[in-house]
Amino acid sequence: MLWRRHKTFPRGIHPPECKDETRGSPIRQFPFAPVMVIPMQQHIGKPAIPVVAEGQEVARGQLLARADGFISVPVHAPASGVVKRIALVPNIDGHMVPGMYLQCFPGATQEVIEGTPCRVETTTPEQIIDAVQQAGIVGLGGAAFPAHAKLRIPEGKTVDTLLINGVECEPYLTTDHRVMLEQTDDIFLGIRYLLKATGAERAIIAVEANKQDAAEKLRRQAPNNLPVMVEVLAVKYPQGAEKMVIQALLNREVPSGHHPYEVHVIGVNVATAAEIGRLLPHGRGIQERVITITGPGVKKKGNYRIPIGTPLRFALEWVGVGDDLAEVFLGGPMMGQAVPSLDIPITKGINGFVAFTEAQIYRAEKVLPCIHCGYCVAACPVRLNPARLGLLAKRERYEEMARSFDLMDCFECGACSYVCPSRIPLVQHFRVAKQRIKKRRAA
């Protein structure tokens, strides 16, 4: 099969990459905003519970809120300052969620307080997993699933391969690319922790062919005593999706509704691995992350290490935008979402944002009927029938979409909407359908 020889998966699309303006931009430190906005739920699971009070002074890296259960992570102070208010704060989905406002000290330094180190040589797998949770680390590729929960392999299951995902196929974003170039040693140290925690025998770092410099550096600096290899994949979207990259590299297909450990694999984003390697030796919590800020509407495009809780409005003012700014996408134009407000903060799961001017925003004047061209079927990476699903969504036959047409396998890559000549917003229909189904089933 041709797609196997080129290390990719069948189907998929090739949207313009749009990475040239930031792929060569080294990571720069972002300044502190005067007031940080810190949601207690920056992860899938229960919100963290505050352990500080209004009016309390805190140091950068100090614990602000503890995890509430296993599927939860703590929150740490992104800057030294004063907790002004513990209240509802705006979230990326437009809702108000529990959080706090932190007023930063003028001239606060970037220094972070040290915690209790977790040494890979002397700790047990259980201690590593606990340290990952205490650091508040979630999947930094955008999923925001608590990393420690992913690392805990269910009893009776085993993994043989740790997959480090550096594919980053979303247009515009170059965060992972720069992390691979500039945090190479952190990645390898993170892999040591991850191999020990999961019991995997080997690690594979997956890189797309448009990041050859990163692949070469990783190969050149790979420690001799670390069972790691670097594999270069063909450039295609959505190859960064976990199930797609597993299929491309290992020719293993994760069954519908199951986890990668069912095929003896665990996948971790490369930025997550780097943060594990950077934070655990110091016992620190995560208080910043690397993001790409780019798009036609941005003046100082680049990759930035930005404090978590930085309001989007402050970030845009600092990088500079024109008066014709029309829309901002968190994540990217394919799987990201347009922001409801510039008052929302940067959270752990945000790997970048793209700002567009009015001239670059395509606004379809009219959605046309489906012409049954089959383009969406040919593009869907998980072999769904988006055209049929779209017709059912129009009739609000949501349960039938899930029961007979595997709607819940859709991971909302947007490939179907991208290729549709009738401009039918298929992926938006599927998001609504999945939300309605989940709501009904939870009732």
One Martini backbone bead per residue (centre of mass of N, CA, C, O) as a GRO file, in nm:
protein
  443
    1MET     BB    1   0.095   0.037   0.024
    2LEU     BB    2   0.157   0.363  -0.023
    3TRP     BB    3   0.100   0.484   0.270
    4ARG     BB    4   0.310   0.298   0.411
    5ARG     BB    5   0.577   0.382   0.265
    6HIS     BB    6   0.516   0.700   0.374
    7LYS     BB    7   0.420   0.726   0.658
    8THR     BB    8   0.093   0.699   0.684
    9PHE     BB    9  -0.244   0.760   0.616
   10PRO     BB   10  -0.542   0.727   0.509
   11ARG     BB   11  -0.624   0.998   0.379
   12GLY     BB   12  -0.685   1.322   0.396
   13ILE     BB   13  -0.509   1.644   0.386
   14HIS     BB   14  -0.366   1.968   0.219
   15PRO     BB   15  -0.319   2.229   0.366
   16PRO     BB   16  -0.190   2.509   0.421
   17GLU     BB   17   0.065   2.569   0.644
   18CYS     BB   18   0.169   2.857   0.749
   19LYS     BB   19   0.491   2.846   0.898
   20ASP     BB   20   0.721   3.049   0.802
   21GLU     BB   21   0.690   3.297   1.019
   22THR     BB   22   0.772   3.085   1.289
   23ARG     BB   23   0.980   2.844   1.258
   24GLY     BB   24   1.238   3.061   1.313
   25SER     BB   25   1.124   3.134   1.602
   26PRO     BB   26   1.230   3.186   1.890
   27ILE     BB   27   1.185   3.154   2.214
   28ARG     BB   28   0.998   3.389   2.410
   29GLN     BB   29   0.948   3.590   2.673
   30PHE     BB   30   0.674   3.679   2.853
   31PRO     BB   31   0.511   3.906   3.008
   32PHE     BB   32   0.338   4.041   3.261
   33ALA     BB   33   0.039   4.094   3.355
   34PRO     BB   34  -0.124   4.280   3.579
   35VAL     BB   35  -0.366   4.063   3.533
   36MET     BB   36  -0.462   3.747   3.617
   37VAL     BB   37  -0.647   3.465   3.471
   38ILE     BB   38  -0.757   3.176   3.676
   39PRO     BB   39  -0.860   2.883   3.616
   40MET     BB   40  -0.960   2.576   3.778
   41GLN     BB   41  -1.032   2.466   3.473
   42GLN     BB   42  -0.764   2.322   3.261
   43HIS     BB   43  -0.925   2.045   3.255
   44ILE     BB   44  -1.019   1.731   3.261
   45GLY     BB   45  -1.247   1.761   3.514
   46LYS     BB   46  -1.223   1.869   3.812
   47PRO     BB   47  -1.193   2.135   3.982
   48ALA     BB   48  -0.997   2.312   4.155
   49ILE     BB   49  -0.902   2.391   4.498
   50PRO     BB   50  -0.861   2.644   4.685
   51VAL     BB   51  -0.567   2.753   4.916
   52VAL     BB   52  -0.637   3.052   4.900
   53ALA     BB   53  -0.677   3.400   4.968
   54GLU     BB   54  -0.793   3.691   4.974
   55GLY     BB   55  -0.499   3.900   4.985
   56GLN     BB   56  -0.284   3.704   4.920
   57GLU     BB   57   0.043   3.632   4.900
   58VAL     BB   58   0.239   3.518   4.615
   59ALA     BB   59   0.446   3.292   4.454
   60ARG     BB   60   0.607   3.176   4.200
   61GLY     BB   61   0.468   2.841   4.195
   62GLN     BB   62   0.254   2.842   4.385
   63LEU     BB   63  -0.004   2.706   4.537
   64LEU     BB   64  -0.358   2.761   4.465
   65ALA     BB   65  -0.466   2.462   4.383
   66ARG     BB   66  -0.615   2.161   4.430
   67ALA     BB   67  -0.690   1.860   4.364
   68ASP     BB   68  -1.011   1.681   4.269
   69GLY     BB   69  -0.885   1.409   4.229
   70PHE     BB   70  -0.775   1.214   3.974
   71ILE     BB   71  -0.932   1.399   3.750
   72SER     BB   72  -0.697   1.616   3.844
   73VAL     BB   73  -0.534   1.941   3.890
   74PRO     BB   74  -0.330   2.170   3.981
   75VAL     BB   75  -0.259   2.519   4.069
   76HIS     BB   76  -0.030   2.777   3.976
   77ALA     BB   77   0.158   3.048   4.003
   78PRO     BB   78   0.258   3.267   3.737
   79ALA     BB   79   0.299   3.488   3.968
   80SER     BB   80   0.382   3.742   4.163
   81GLY     BB   81   0.132   3.834   4.421
   82VAL     BB   82  -0.221   3.913   4.447
   83VAL     BB   83  -0.520   3.800   4.560
   84LYS     BB   84  -0.806   3.961   4.470
   85ARG     BB   85  -1.001   3.724   4.345
   86ILE     BB   86  -1.266   3.485   4.406
   87ALA     BB   87  -1.416   3.380   4.100
   88LEU     BB   88  -1.563   3.424   3.819
   89VAL     BB   89  -1.439   3.327   3.492
   90PRO     BB   90  -1.342   3.331   3.179
   91ASN     BB   91  -1.379   3.105   2.914
   92ILE     BB   92  -1.321   2.961   2.603
   93ASP     BB   93  -1.649   2.886   2.579
   94GLY     BB   94  -1.794   3.151   2.736
   95HIS     BB   95  -1.789   3.066   3.019
   96MET     BB   96  -1.826   3.064   3.362
   97VAL     BB   97  -1.568   3.000   3.604
   98PRO     BB   98  -1.378   2.900   3.836
   99GLY     BB   99  -1.155   3.148   4.000
  100MET     BB  100  -0.882   3.395   3.961
  101TYR     BB  101  -0.727   3.704   4.059
  102LEU     BB  102  -0.393   3.826   3.974
  103GLN     BB  103  -0.182   4.062   4.110
  104CYS     BB  104   0.100   4.185   4.002
  105PHE     BB  105   0.406   4.263   4.068
  106PRO     BB  106   0.600   4.509   4.012
  107GLY     BB  107   0.881   4.366   3.875
  108ALA     BB  108   0.856   4.080   3.853
  109THR     BB  109   1.004   3.786   3.844
  110GLN     BB  110   1.092   3.464   3.690
  111GLU     BB  111   1.111   3.329   3.941
  112VAL     BB  112   1.100   2.996   4.084
  113ILE     BB  113   0.997   2.787   4.303
  114GLU     BB  114   1.099   2.523   4.486
  115GLY     BB  115   1.072   2.184   4.527
  116THR     BB  116   1.039   1.845   4.521
  117PRO     BB  117   1.232   1.631   4.390
  118CYS     BB  118   1.227   1.409   4.095
  119ARG     BB  119   1.408   1.123   4.053
  120VAL     BB  120   1.451   0.888   3.814
  121GLU     BB  121   1.657   0.692   3.963
  122THR     BB  122   1.480   0.680   4.266
  123THR     BB  123   1.199   0.631   4.153
  124THR     BB  124   0.886   0.533   4.111
  125PRO     BB  125   0.626   0.507   3.909
  126GLU     BB  126   0.424   0.621   4.116
  127GLN     BB  127   0.590   0.880   4.183
  128ILE     BB  128   0.585   0.998   3.900
  129ILE     BB  129   0.282   1.021   3.865
  130ASP     BB  130   0.245   1.206   4.109
  131ALA     BB  131   0.436   1.434   4.010
  132VAL     BB  132   0.273   1.506   3.760
  133GLN     BB  133   0.026   1.597   3.914
  134GLN     BB  134   0.161   1.811   4.103
  135ALA     BB  135   0.247   1.984   3.838
  136GLY     BB  136  -0.016   2.013   3.646
  137ILE     BB  137  -0.013   1.819   3.401
  138VAL     BB  138  -0.108   1.834   3.064
  139GLY     BB  139  -0.208   1.813   2.753
  140LEU     BB  140  -0.028   2.028   2.522
  141GLY     BB  141  -0.182   1.965   2.238
  142GLY     BB  142  -0.507   2.034   2.361
  143ALA     BB  143  -0.662   1.825   2.549
  144ALA     BB  144  -0.616   1.847   2.875
  145PHE     BB  145  -0.533   1.582   2.985
  146PRO     BB  146  -0.431   1.429   3.245
  147ALA     BB  147  -0.124   1.285   3.246
  148HIS     BB  148  -0.135   1.081   3.485
  149ALA     BB  149  -0.387   0.925   3.384
  150LYS     BB  150  -0.253   0.820   3.124
  151LEU     BB  151  -0.008   0.661   3.267
  152ARG     BB  152  -0.222   0.473   3.391
  153ILE     BB  153  -0.223   0.148   3.354
  154PRO     BB  154  -0.426  -0.090   3.339
  155GLU     BB  155  -0.500  -0.371   3.463
  156GLY     BB  156  -0.368  -0.610   3.226
  157LYS     BB  157  -0.204  -0.395   3.083
  158THR     BB  158   0.023  -0.313   2.805
  159VAL     BB  159   0.329  -0.149   2.699
  160ASP     BB  160   0.586  -0.102   2.431
  161THR     BB  161   0.508   0.205   2.336
  162LEU     BB  162   0.637   0.534   2.320
  163LEU     BB  163   0.468   0.815   2.190
  164ILE     BB  164   0.610   1.105   2.048
  165ASN     BB  165   0.431   1.396   1.955
  166GLY     BB  166   0.566   1.604   1.667
  167VAL     BB  167   0.382   1.679   1.422
  168GLU     BB  168   0.211   1.933   1.384
  169CYS     BB  169  -0.040   1.985   1.144
  170GLU     BB  170  -0.139   2.245   1.215
  171PRO     BB  171  -0.181   2.529   1.097
  172TYR     BB  172   0.075   2.779   1.193
  173LEU     BB  173   0.199   2.591   1.398
  174THR     BB  174   0.539   2.585   1.602
  175THR     BB  175   0.581   2.485   1.888
  176ASP     BB  176   0.699   2.194   1.868
  177HIS     BB  177   0.933   2.264   1.689
  178ARG     BB  178   1.082   2.447   1.897
  179VAL     BB  179   1.100   2.246   2.126
  180MET     BB  180   1.278   2.040   1.972
  181LEU     BB  181   1.516   2.249   1.932
  182GLU     BB  182   1.529   2.381   2.252
  183GLN     BB  183   1.428   2.096   2.431
  184THR     BB  184   1.582   1.828   2.396
  185ASP     BB  185   1.672   1.740   2.683
  186ASP     BB  186   1.392   1.746   2.811
  187ILE     BB  187   1.274   1.522   2.639
  188PHE     BB  188   1.466   1.292   2.724
  189LEU     BB  189   1.399   1.311   3.023
  190GLY     BB  190   1.097   1.265   2.993
  191ILE     BB  191   1.127   0.980   2.872
  192ARG     BB  192   1.244   0.847   3.119
  193TYR     BB  193   0.997   0.884   3.295
  194LEU     BB  194   0.790   0.747   3.102
  195LEU     BB  195   0.915   0.467   3.084
  196LYS     BB  196   0.902   0.407   3.387
  197ALA     BB  197   0.592   0.456   3.433
  198THR     BB  198   0.491   0.243   3.188
  199GLY     BB  199   0.704   0.010   3.077
  200ALA     BB  200   0.823   0.076   2.825
  201GLU     BB  201   1.074  -0.019   2.587
  202ARG     BB  202   1.010   0.229   2.393
  203ALA     BB  203   1.078   0.519   2.182
  204ILE     BB  204   0.890   0.744   1.962
  205ILE     BB  205   0.959   1.011   1.746
  206ALA     BB  206   0.728   1.215   1.580
  207VAL     BB  207   0.792   1.359   1.250
  208GLU     BB  208   0.758   1.577   1.013
  209ALA     BB  209   0.905   1.665   0.704
  210ASN     BB  210   0.885   1.989   0.790
  211LYS     BB  211   1.110   1.895   1.044
  212GLN     BB  212   1.417   1.813   0.988
  213ASP     BB  213   1.584   1.969   1.197
  214ALA     BB  214   1.459   1.828   1.442
  215ALA     BB  215   1.524   1.537   1.368
  216GLU     BB  216   1.832   1.573   1.355
  217LYS     BB  217   1.875   1.669   1.646
  218LEU     BB  218   1.754   1.429   1.792
  219ARG     BB  219   1.946   1.219   1.673
  220ARG     BB  220   2.217   1.353   1.762
  221GLN     BB  221   2.118   1.374   2.092
  222ALA     BB  222   2.074   1.093   2.150
  223PRO     BB  223   2.109   0.881   2.385
  224ASN     BB  224   2.264   0.575   2.400
  225ASN     BB  225   2.085   0.473   2.672
  226LEU     BB  226   1.826   0.529   2.487
  227PRO     BB  227   1.518   0.386   2.363
  228VAL     BB  228   1.535   0.583   2.083
  229MET     BB  229   1.345   0.711   1.802
  230VAL     BB  230   1.326   0.869   1.476
  231GLU     BB  231   1.033   0.961   1.286
  232VAL     BB  232   0.938   1.027   0.951
  233LEU     BB  233   0.664   1.190   0.810
  234ALA     BB  234   0.432   1.270   0.624
  235VAL     BB  235   0.255   1.540   0.496
  236LYS     BB  236  -0.047   1.563   0.693
  237TYR     BB  237  -0.396   1.596   0.739
  238PRO     BB  238  -0.444   1.458   1.074
  239GLN     BB  239  -0.154   1.328   1.189
  240GLY     BB  240  -0.160   1.429   1.502
  241ALA     BB  241  -0.345   1.226   1.563
  242GLU     BB  242  -0.312   0.961   1.754
  243LYS     BB  243  -0.433   0.735   1.572
  244MET     BB  244  -0.278   0.817   1.314
  245VAL     BB  245   0.018   0.788   1.413
  246ILE     BB  246  -0.003   0.492   1.487
  247GLN     BB  247  -0.070   0.390   1.206
  248ALA     BB  248   0.173   0.510   1.053
  249LEU     BB  249   0.405   0.369   1.232
  250LEU     BB  250   0.260   0.065   1.330
  251ASN     BB  251  -0.002  -0.052   1.206
  252ARG     BB  252  -0.218   0.034   1.432
  253GLU     BB  253  -0.559  -0.008   1.533
  254VAL     BB  254  -0.773   0.166   1.711
  255PRO     BB  255  -1.045   0.096   1.848
  256SER     BB  256  -1.351   0.178   1.881
  257GLY     BB  257  -1.362   0.339   2.195
  258HIS     BB  258  -1.053   0.324   2.249
  259HIS     BB  259  -0.731   0.283   2.363
  260PRO     BB  260  -0.396   0.260   2.290
  261TYR     BB  261  -0.337   0.022   2.497
  262GLU     BB  262  -0.482  -0.195   2.316
  263VAL     BB  263  -0.198  -0.158   2.125
  264HIS     BB  264   0.056  -0.093   2.315
  265VAL     BB  265   0.011   0.228   2.352
  266ILE     BB  266   0.156   0.555   2.430
  267GLY     BB  267   0.065   0.900   2.410
  268VAL     BB  268   0.280   1.199   2.382
  269ASN     BB  269   0.342   1.506   2.379
  270VAL     BB  270   0.632   1.682   2.336
  271ALA     BB  271   0.569   1.914   2.538
  272THR     BB  272   0.503   1.732   2.775
  273ALA     BB  273   0.775   1.592   2.796
  274ALA     BB  274   0.938   1.853   2.844
  275GLU     BB  275   0.797   1.937   3.111
  276ILE     BB  276   0.872   1.691   3.271
  277GLY     BB  277   1.185   1.739   3.236
  278ARG     BB  278   1.175   2.039   3.364
  279LEU     BB  279   1.010   2.000   3.649
  280LEU     BB  280   1.069   1.742   3.824
  281PRO     BB  281   1.369   1.807   3.924
  282HIS     BB  282   1.220   2.070   4.092
  283GLY     BB  283   0.917   2.047   4.186
  284ARG     BB  284   0.739   2.190   3.982
  285GLY     BB  285   0.499   2.388   3.851
  286ILE     BB  286   0.291   2.487   3.609
  287GLN     BB  287   0.320   2.850   3.473
  288GLU     BB  288   0.388   2.779   3.168
  289ARG     BB  289   0.400   2.816   2.800
  290VAL     BB  290   0.417   2.728   2.466
  291ILE     BB  291   0.339   2.956   2.195
  292THR     BB  292   0.164   3.057   1.909
  293ILE     BB  293   0.180   3.381   1.742
  294THR     BB  294  -0.041   3.452   1.468
  295GLY     BB  295  -0.111   3.598   1.166
  296PRO     BB  296  -0.220   3.862   0.973
  297GLY     BB  297  -0.292   4.041   1.251
  298VAL     BB  298   0.014   4.015   1.332
  299LYS     BB  299   0.323   4.165   1.404
  300LYS     BB  300   0.468   3.973   1.644
  301LYS     BB  301   0.556   3.699   1.545
  302GLY     BB  302   0.563   3.380   1.736
  303ASN     BB  303   0.739   3.229   2.008
  304TYR     BB  304   0.607   3.175   2.345
  305ARG     BB  305   0.660   3.214   2.690
  306ILE     BB  306   0.361   3.194   2.875
  307PRO     BB  307   0.168   3.286   3.114
  308ILE     BB  308  -0.070   3.152   3.290
  309GLY     BB  309  -0.346   3.388   3.255
  310THR     BB  310  -0.315   3.547   3.011
  311PRO     BB  311  -0.470   3.776   2.852
  312LEU     BB  312  -0.553   3.808   2.530
  313ARG     BB  313  -0.551   4.117   2.514
  314PHE     BB  314  -0.260   4.152   2.612
  315ALA     BB  315  -0.121   3.980   2.398
  316LEU     BB  316  -0.211   4.153   2.154
  317GLU     BB  317  -0.089   4.422   2.245
  318TRP     BB  318   0.209   4.321   2.257
  319VAL     BB  319   0.225   4.219   1.947
  320GLY     BB  320   0.026   4.349   1.769
  321VAL     BB  321  -0.251   4.507   1.605
  322GLY     BB  322  -0.485   4.586   1.391
  323ASP     BB  323  -0.788   4.744   1.315
  324ASP     BB  324  -0.874   4.476   1.124
  325LEU     BB  325  -0.954   4.288   1.333
  326ALA     BB  326  -1.175   3.989   1.331
  327GLU     BB  327  -1.026   3.706   1.425
  328VAL     BB  328  -0.979   3.446   1.681
  329PHE     BB  329  -0.784   3.147   1.707
  330LEU     BB  330  -0.777   2.875   1.897
  331GLY     BB  331  -0.501   2.673   1.786
  332GLY     BB  332  -0.662   2.684   1.494
  333PRO     BB  333  -0.836   2.660   1.189
  334MET     BB  334  -0.927   2.353   1.220
  335MET     BB  335  -0.954   2.282   1.557
  336GLY     BB  336  -1.034   2.539   1.640
  337GLN     BB  337  -1.162   2.847   1.798
  338ALA     BB  338  -1.350   3.104   1.823
  339VAL     BB  339  -1.350   3.371   2.016
  340PRO     BB  340  -1.578   3.532   2.239
  341SER     BB  341  -1.326   3.674   2.400
  342LEU     BB  342  -1.052   3.882   2.510
  343ASP     BB  343  -1.078   3.793   2.831
  344ILE     BB  344  -0.948   3.545   2.797
  345PRO     BB  345  -0.725   3.299   2.885
  346ILE     BB  346  -0.437   3.139   2.908
  347THR     BB  347  -0.399   2.794   2.893
  348LYS     BB  348  -0.265   2.482   2.902
  349GLY     BB  349  -0.419   2.386   2.617
  350ILE     BB  350  -0.279   2.625   2.465
  351ASN     BB  351  -0.075   2.640   2.152
  352GLY     BB  352  -0.237   2.883   2.015
  353PHE     BB  353  -0.286   3.180   1.799
  354VAL     BB  354  -0.503   3.322   1.537
  355ALA     BB  355  -0.502   3.623   1.348
  356PHE     BB  356  -0.758   3.790   1.164
  357THR     BB  357  -0.861   3.958   0.904
  358GLU     BB  358  -1.112   4.046   0.705
  359ALA     BB  359  -0.965   3.953   0.436
  360GLN     BB  360  -0.916   3.640   0.551
  361ILE     BB  361  -1.218   3.599   0.589
  362TYR     BB  362  -1.442   3.350   0.518
  363ARG     BB  363  -1.777   3.426   0.400
  364ALA     BB  364  -2.040   3.256   0.347
  365GLU     BB  365  -2.334   3.340   0.196
  366LYS     BB  366  -2.404   3.029   0.108
  367VAL     BB  367  -2.551   2.729   0.168
  368LEU     BB  368  -2.541   2.439   0.001
  369PRO     BB  369  -2.632   2.163  -0.119
  370CYS     BB  370  -2.579   1.847  -0.136
  371ILE     BB  371  -2.396   1.665  -0.414
  372HIS     BB  372  -2.252   1.389  -0.369
  373CYS     BB  373  -1.926   1.381  -0.421
  374GLY     BB  374  -1.733   1.250  -0.170
  375TYR     BB  375  -1.503   1.419  -0.040
  376CYS     BB  376  -1.553   1.367   0.265
  377VAL     BB  377  -1.508   1.062   0.257
  378ALA     BB  378  -1.212   1.078   0.140
  379ALA     BB  379  -1.104   1.253   0.400
  380CYS     BB  380  -1.177   1.074   0.626
  381PRO     BB  381  -0.973   0.918   0.870
  382VAL     BB  382  -1.231   0.725   1.004
  383ARG     BB  383  -1.452   0.633   0.793
  384LEU     BB  384  -1.677   0.821   0.748
  385ASN     BB  385  -2.010   0.980   0.666
  386PRO     BB  386  -2.058   1.306   0.647
  387ALA     BB  387  -2.300   1.339   0.460
  388ARG     BB  388  -2.498   1.168   0.621
  389LEU     BB  389  -2.462   1.312   0.892
  390GLY     BB  390  -2.559   1.588   0.791
  391LEU     BB  391  -2.850   1.506   0.729
  392LEU     BB  392  -2.919   1.410   1.016
  393ALA     BB  393  -2.858   1.679   1.161
  394LYS     BB  394  -3.077   1.844   1.015
  395ARG     BB  395  -3.298   1.632   1.160
  396GLU     BB  396  -3.203   1.558   1.457
  397ARG     BB  397  -3.065   1.247   1.439
  398TYR     BB  398  -2.851   1.176   1.671
  399GLU     BB  399  -2.870   0.878   1.760
  400GLU     BB  400  -2.830   0.764   1.474
  401MET     BB  401  -2.547   0.875   1.435
  402ALA     BB  402  -2.425   0.696   1.663
  403ARG     BB  403  -2.544   0.406   1.608
  404SER     BB  404  -2.497   0.391   1.267
  405PHE     BB  405  -2.234   0.629   1.222
  406ASP     BB  406  -2.006   0.688   1.439
  407LEU     BB  407  -1.985   0.982   1.562
  408MET     BB  408  -1.788   0.942   1.821
  409ASP     BB  409  -1.524   0.911   1.629
  410CYS     BB  410  -1.520   1.199   1.594
  411PHE     BB  411  -1.242   1.457   1.620
  412GLU     BB  412  -1.278   1.735   1.469
  413CYS     BB  413  -1.078   1.819   1.217
  414GLY     BB  414  -1.235   1.942   0.940
  415ALA     BB  415  -1.197   1.805   0.658
  416CYS     BB  416  -1.490   1.806   0.548
  417SER     BB  417  -1.534   2.114   0.545
  418TYR     BB  418  -1.289   2.189   0.363
  419VAL     BB  419  -1.397   2.012   0.097
  420CYS     BB  420  -1.670   2.141   0.076
  421PRO     BB  421  -1.841   2.291  -0.195
  422SER     BB  422  -2.109   2.383  -0.014
  423ARG     BB  423  -2.026   2.488   0.277
  424ILE     BB  424  -2.072   2.280   0.494
  425PRO     BB  425  -2.077   2.274   0.853
  426LEU     BB  426  -2.012   1.980   0.962
  427VAL     BB  427  -1.846   1.996   1.228
  428GLN     BB  428  -2.051   2.171   1.374
  429HIS     BB  429  -2.279   1.966   1.368
  430PHE     BB  430  -2.124   1.747   1.531
  431ARG     BB  431  -2.082   1.901   1.790
  432VAL     BB  432  -2.376   1.937   1.858
  433ALA     BB  433  -2.457   1.641   1.856
  434LYS     BB  434  -2.265   1.548   2.084
  435GLN     BB  435  -2.375   1.734   2.301
  436ARG     BB  436  -2.666   1.628   2.302
  437ILE     BB  437  -2.600   1.336   2.369
  438LYS     BB  438  -2.451   1.382   2.636
  439LYS     BB  439  -2.685   1.525   2.777
  440ARG     BB  440  -2.891   1.295   2.760
  441ARG     BB  441  -2.712   1.073   2.903
  442ALA     BB  442  -2.678   1.250   3.175
  443ALA     BB  443  -2.998   1.273   3.257
   0.00000   0.00000   0.00000
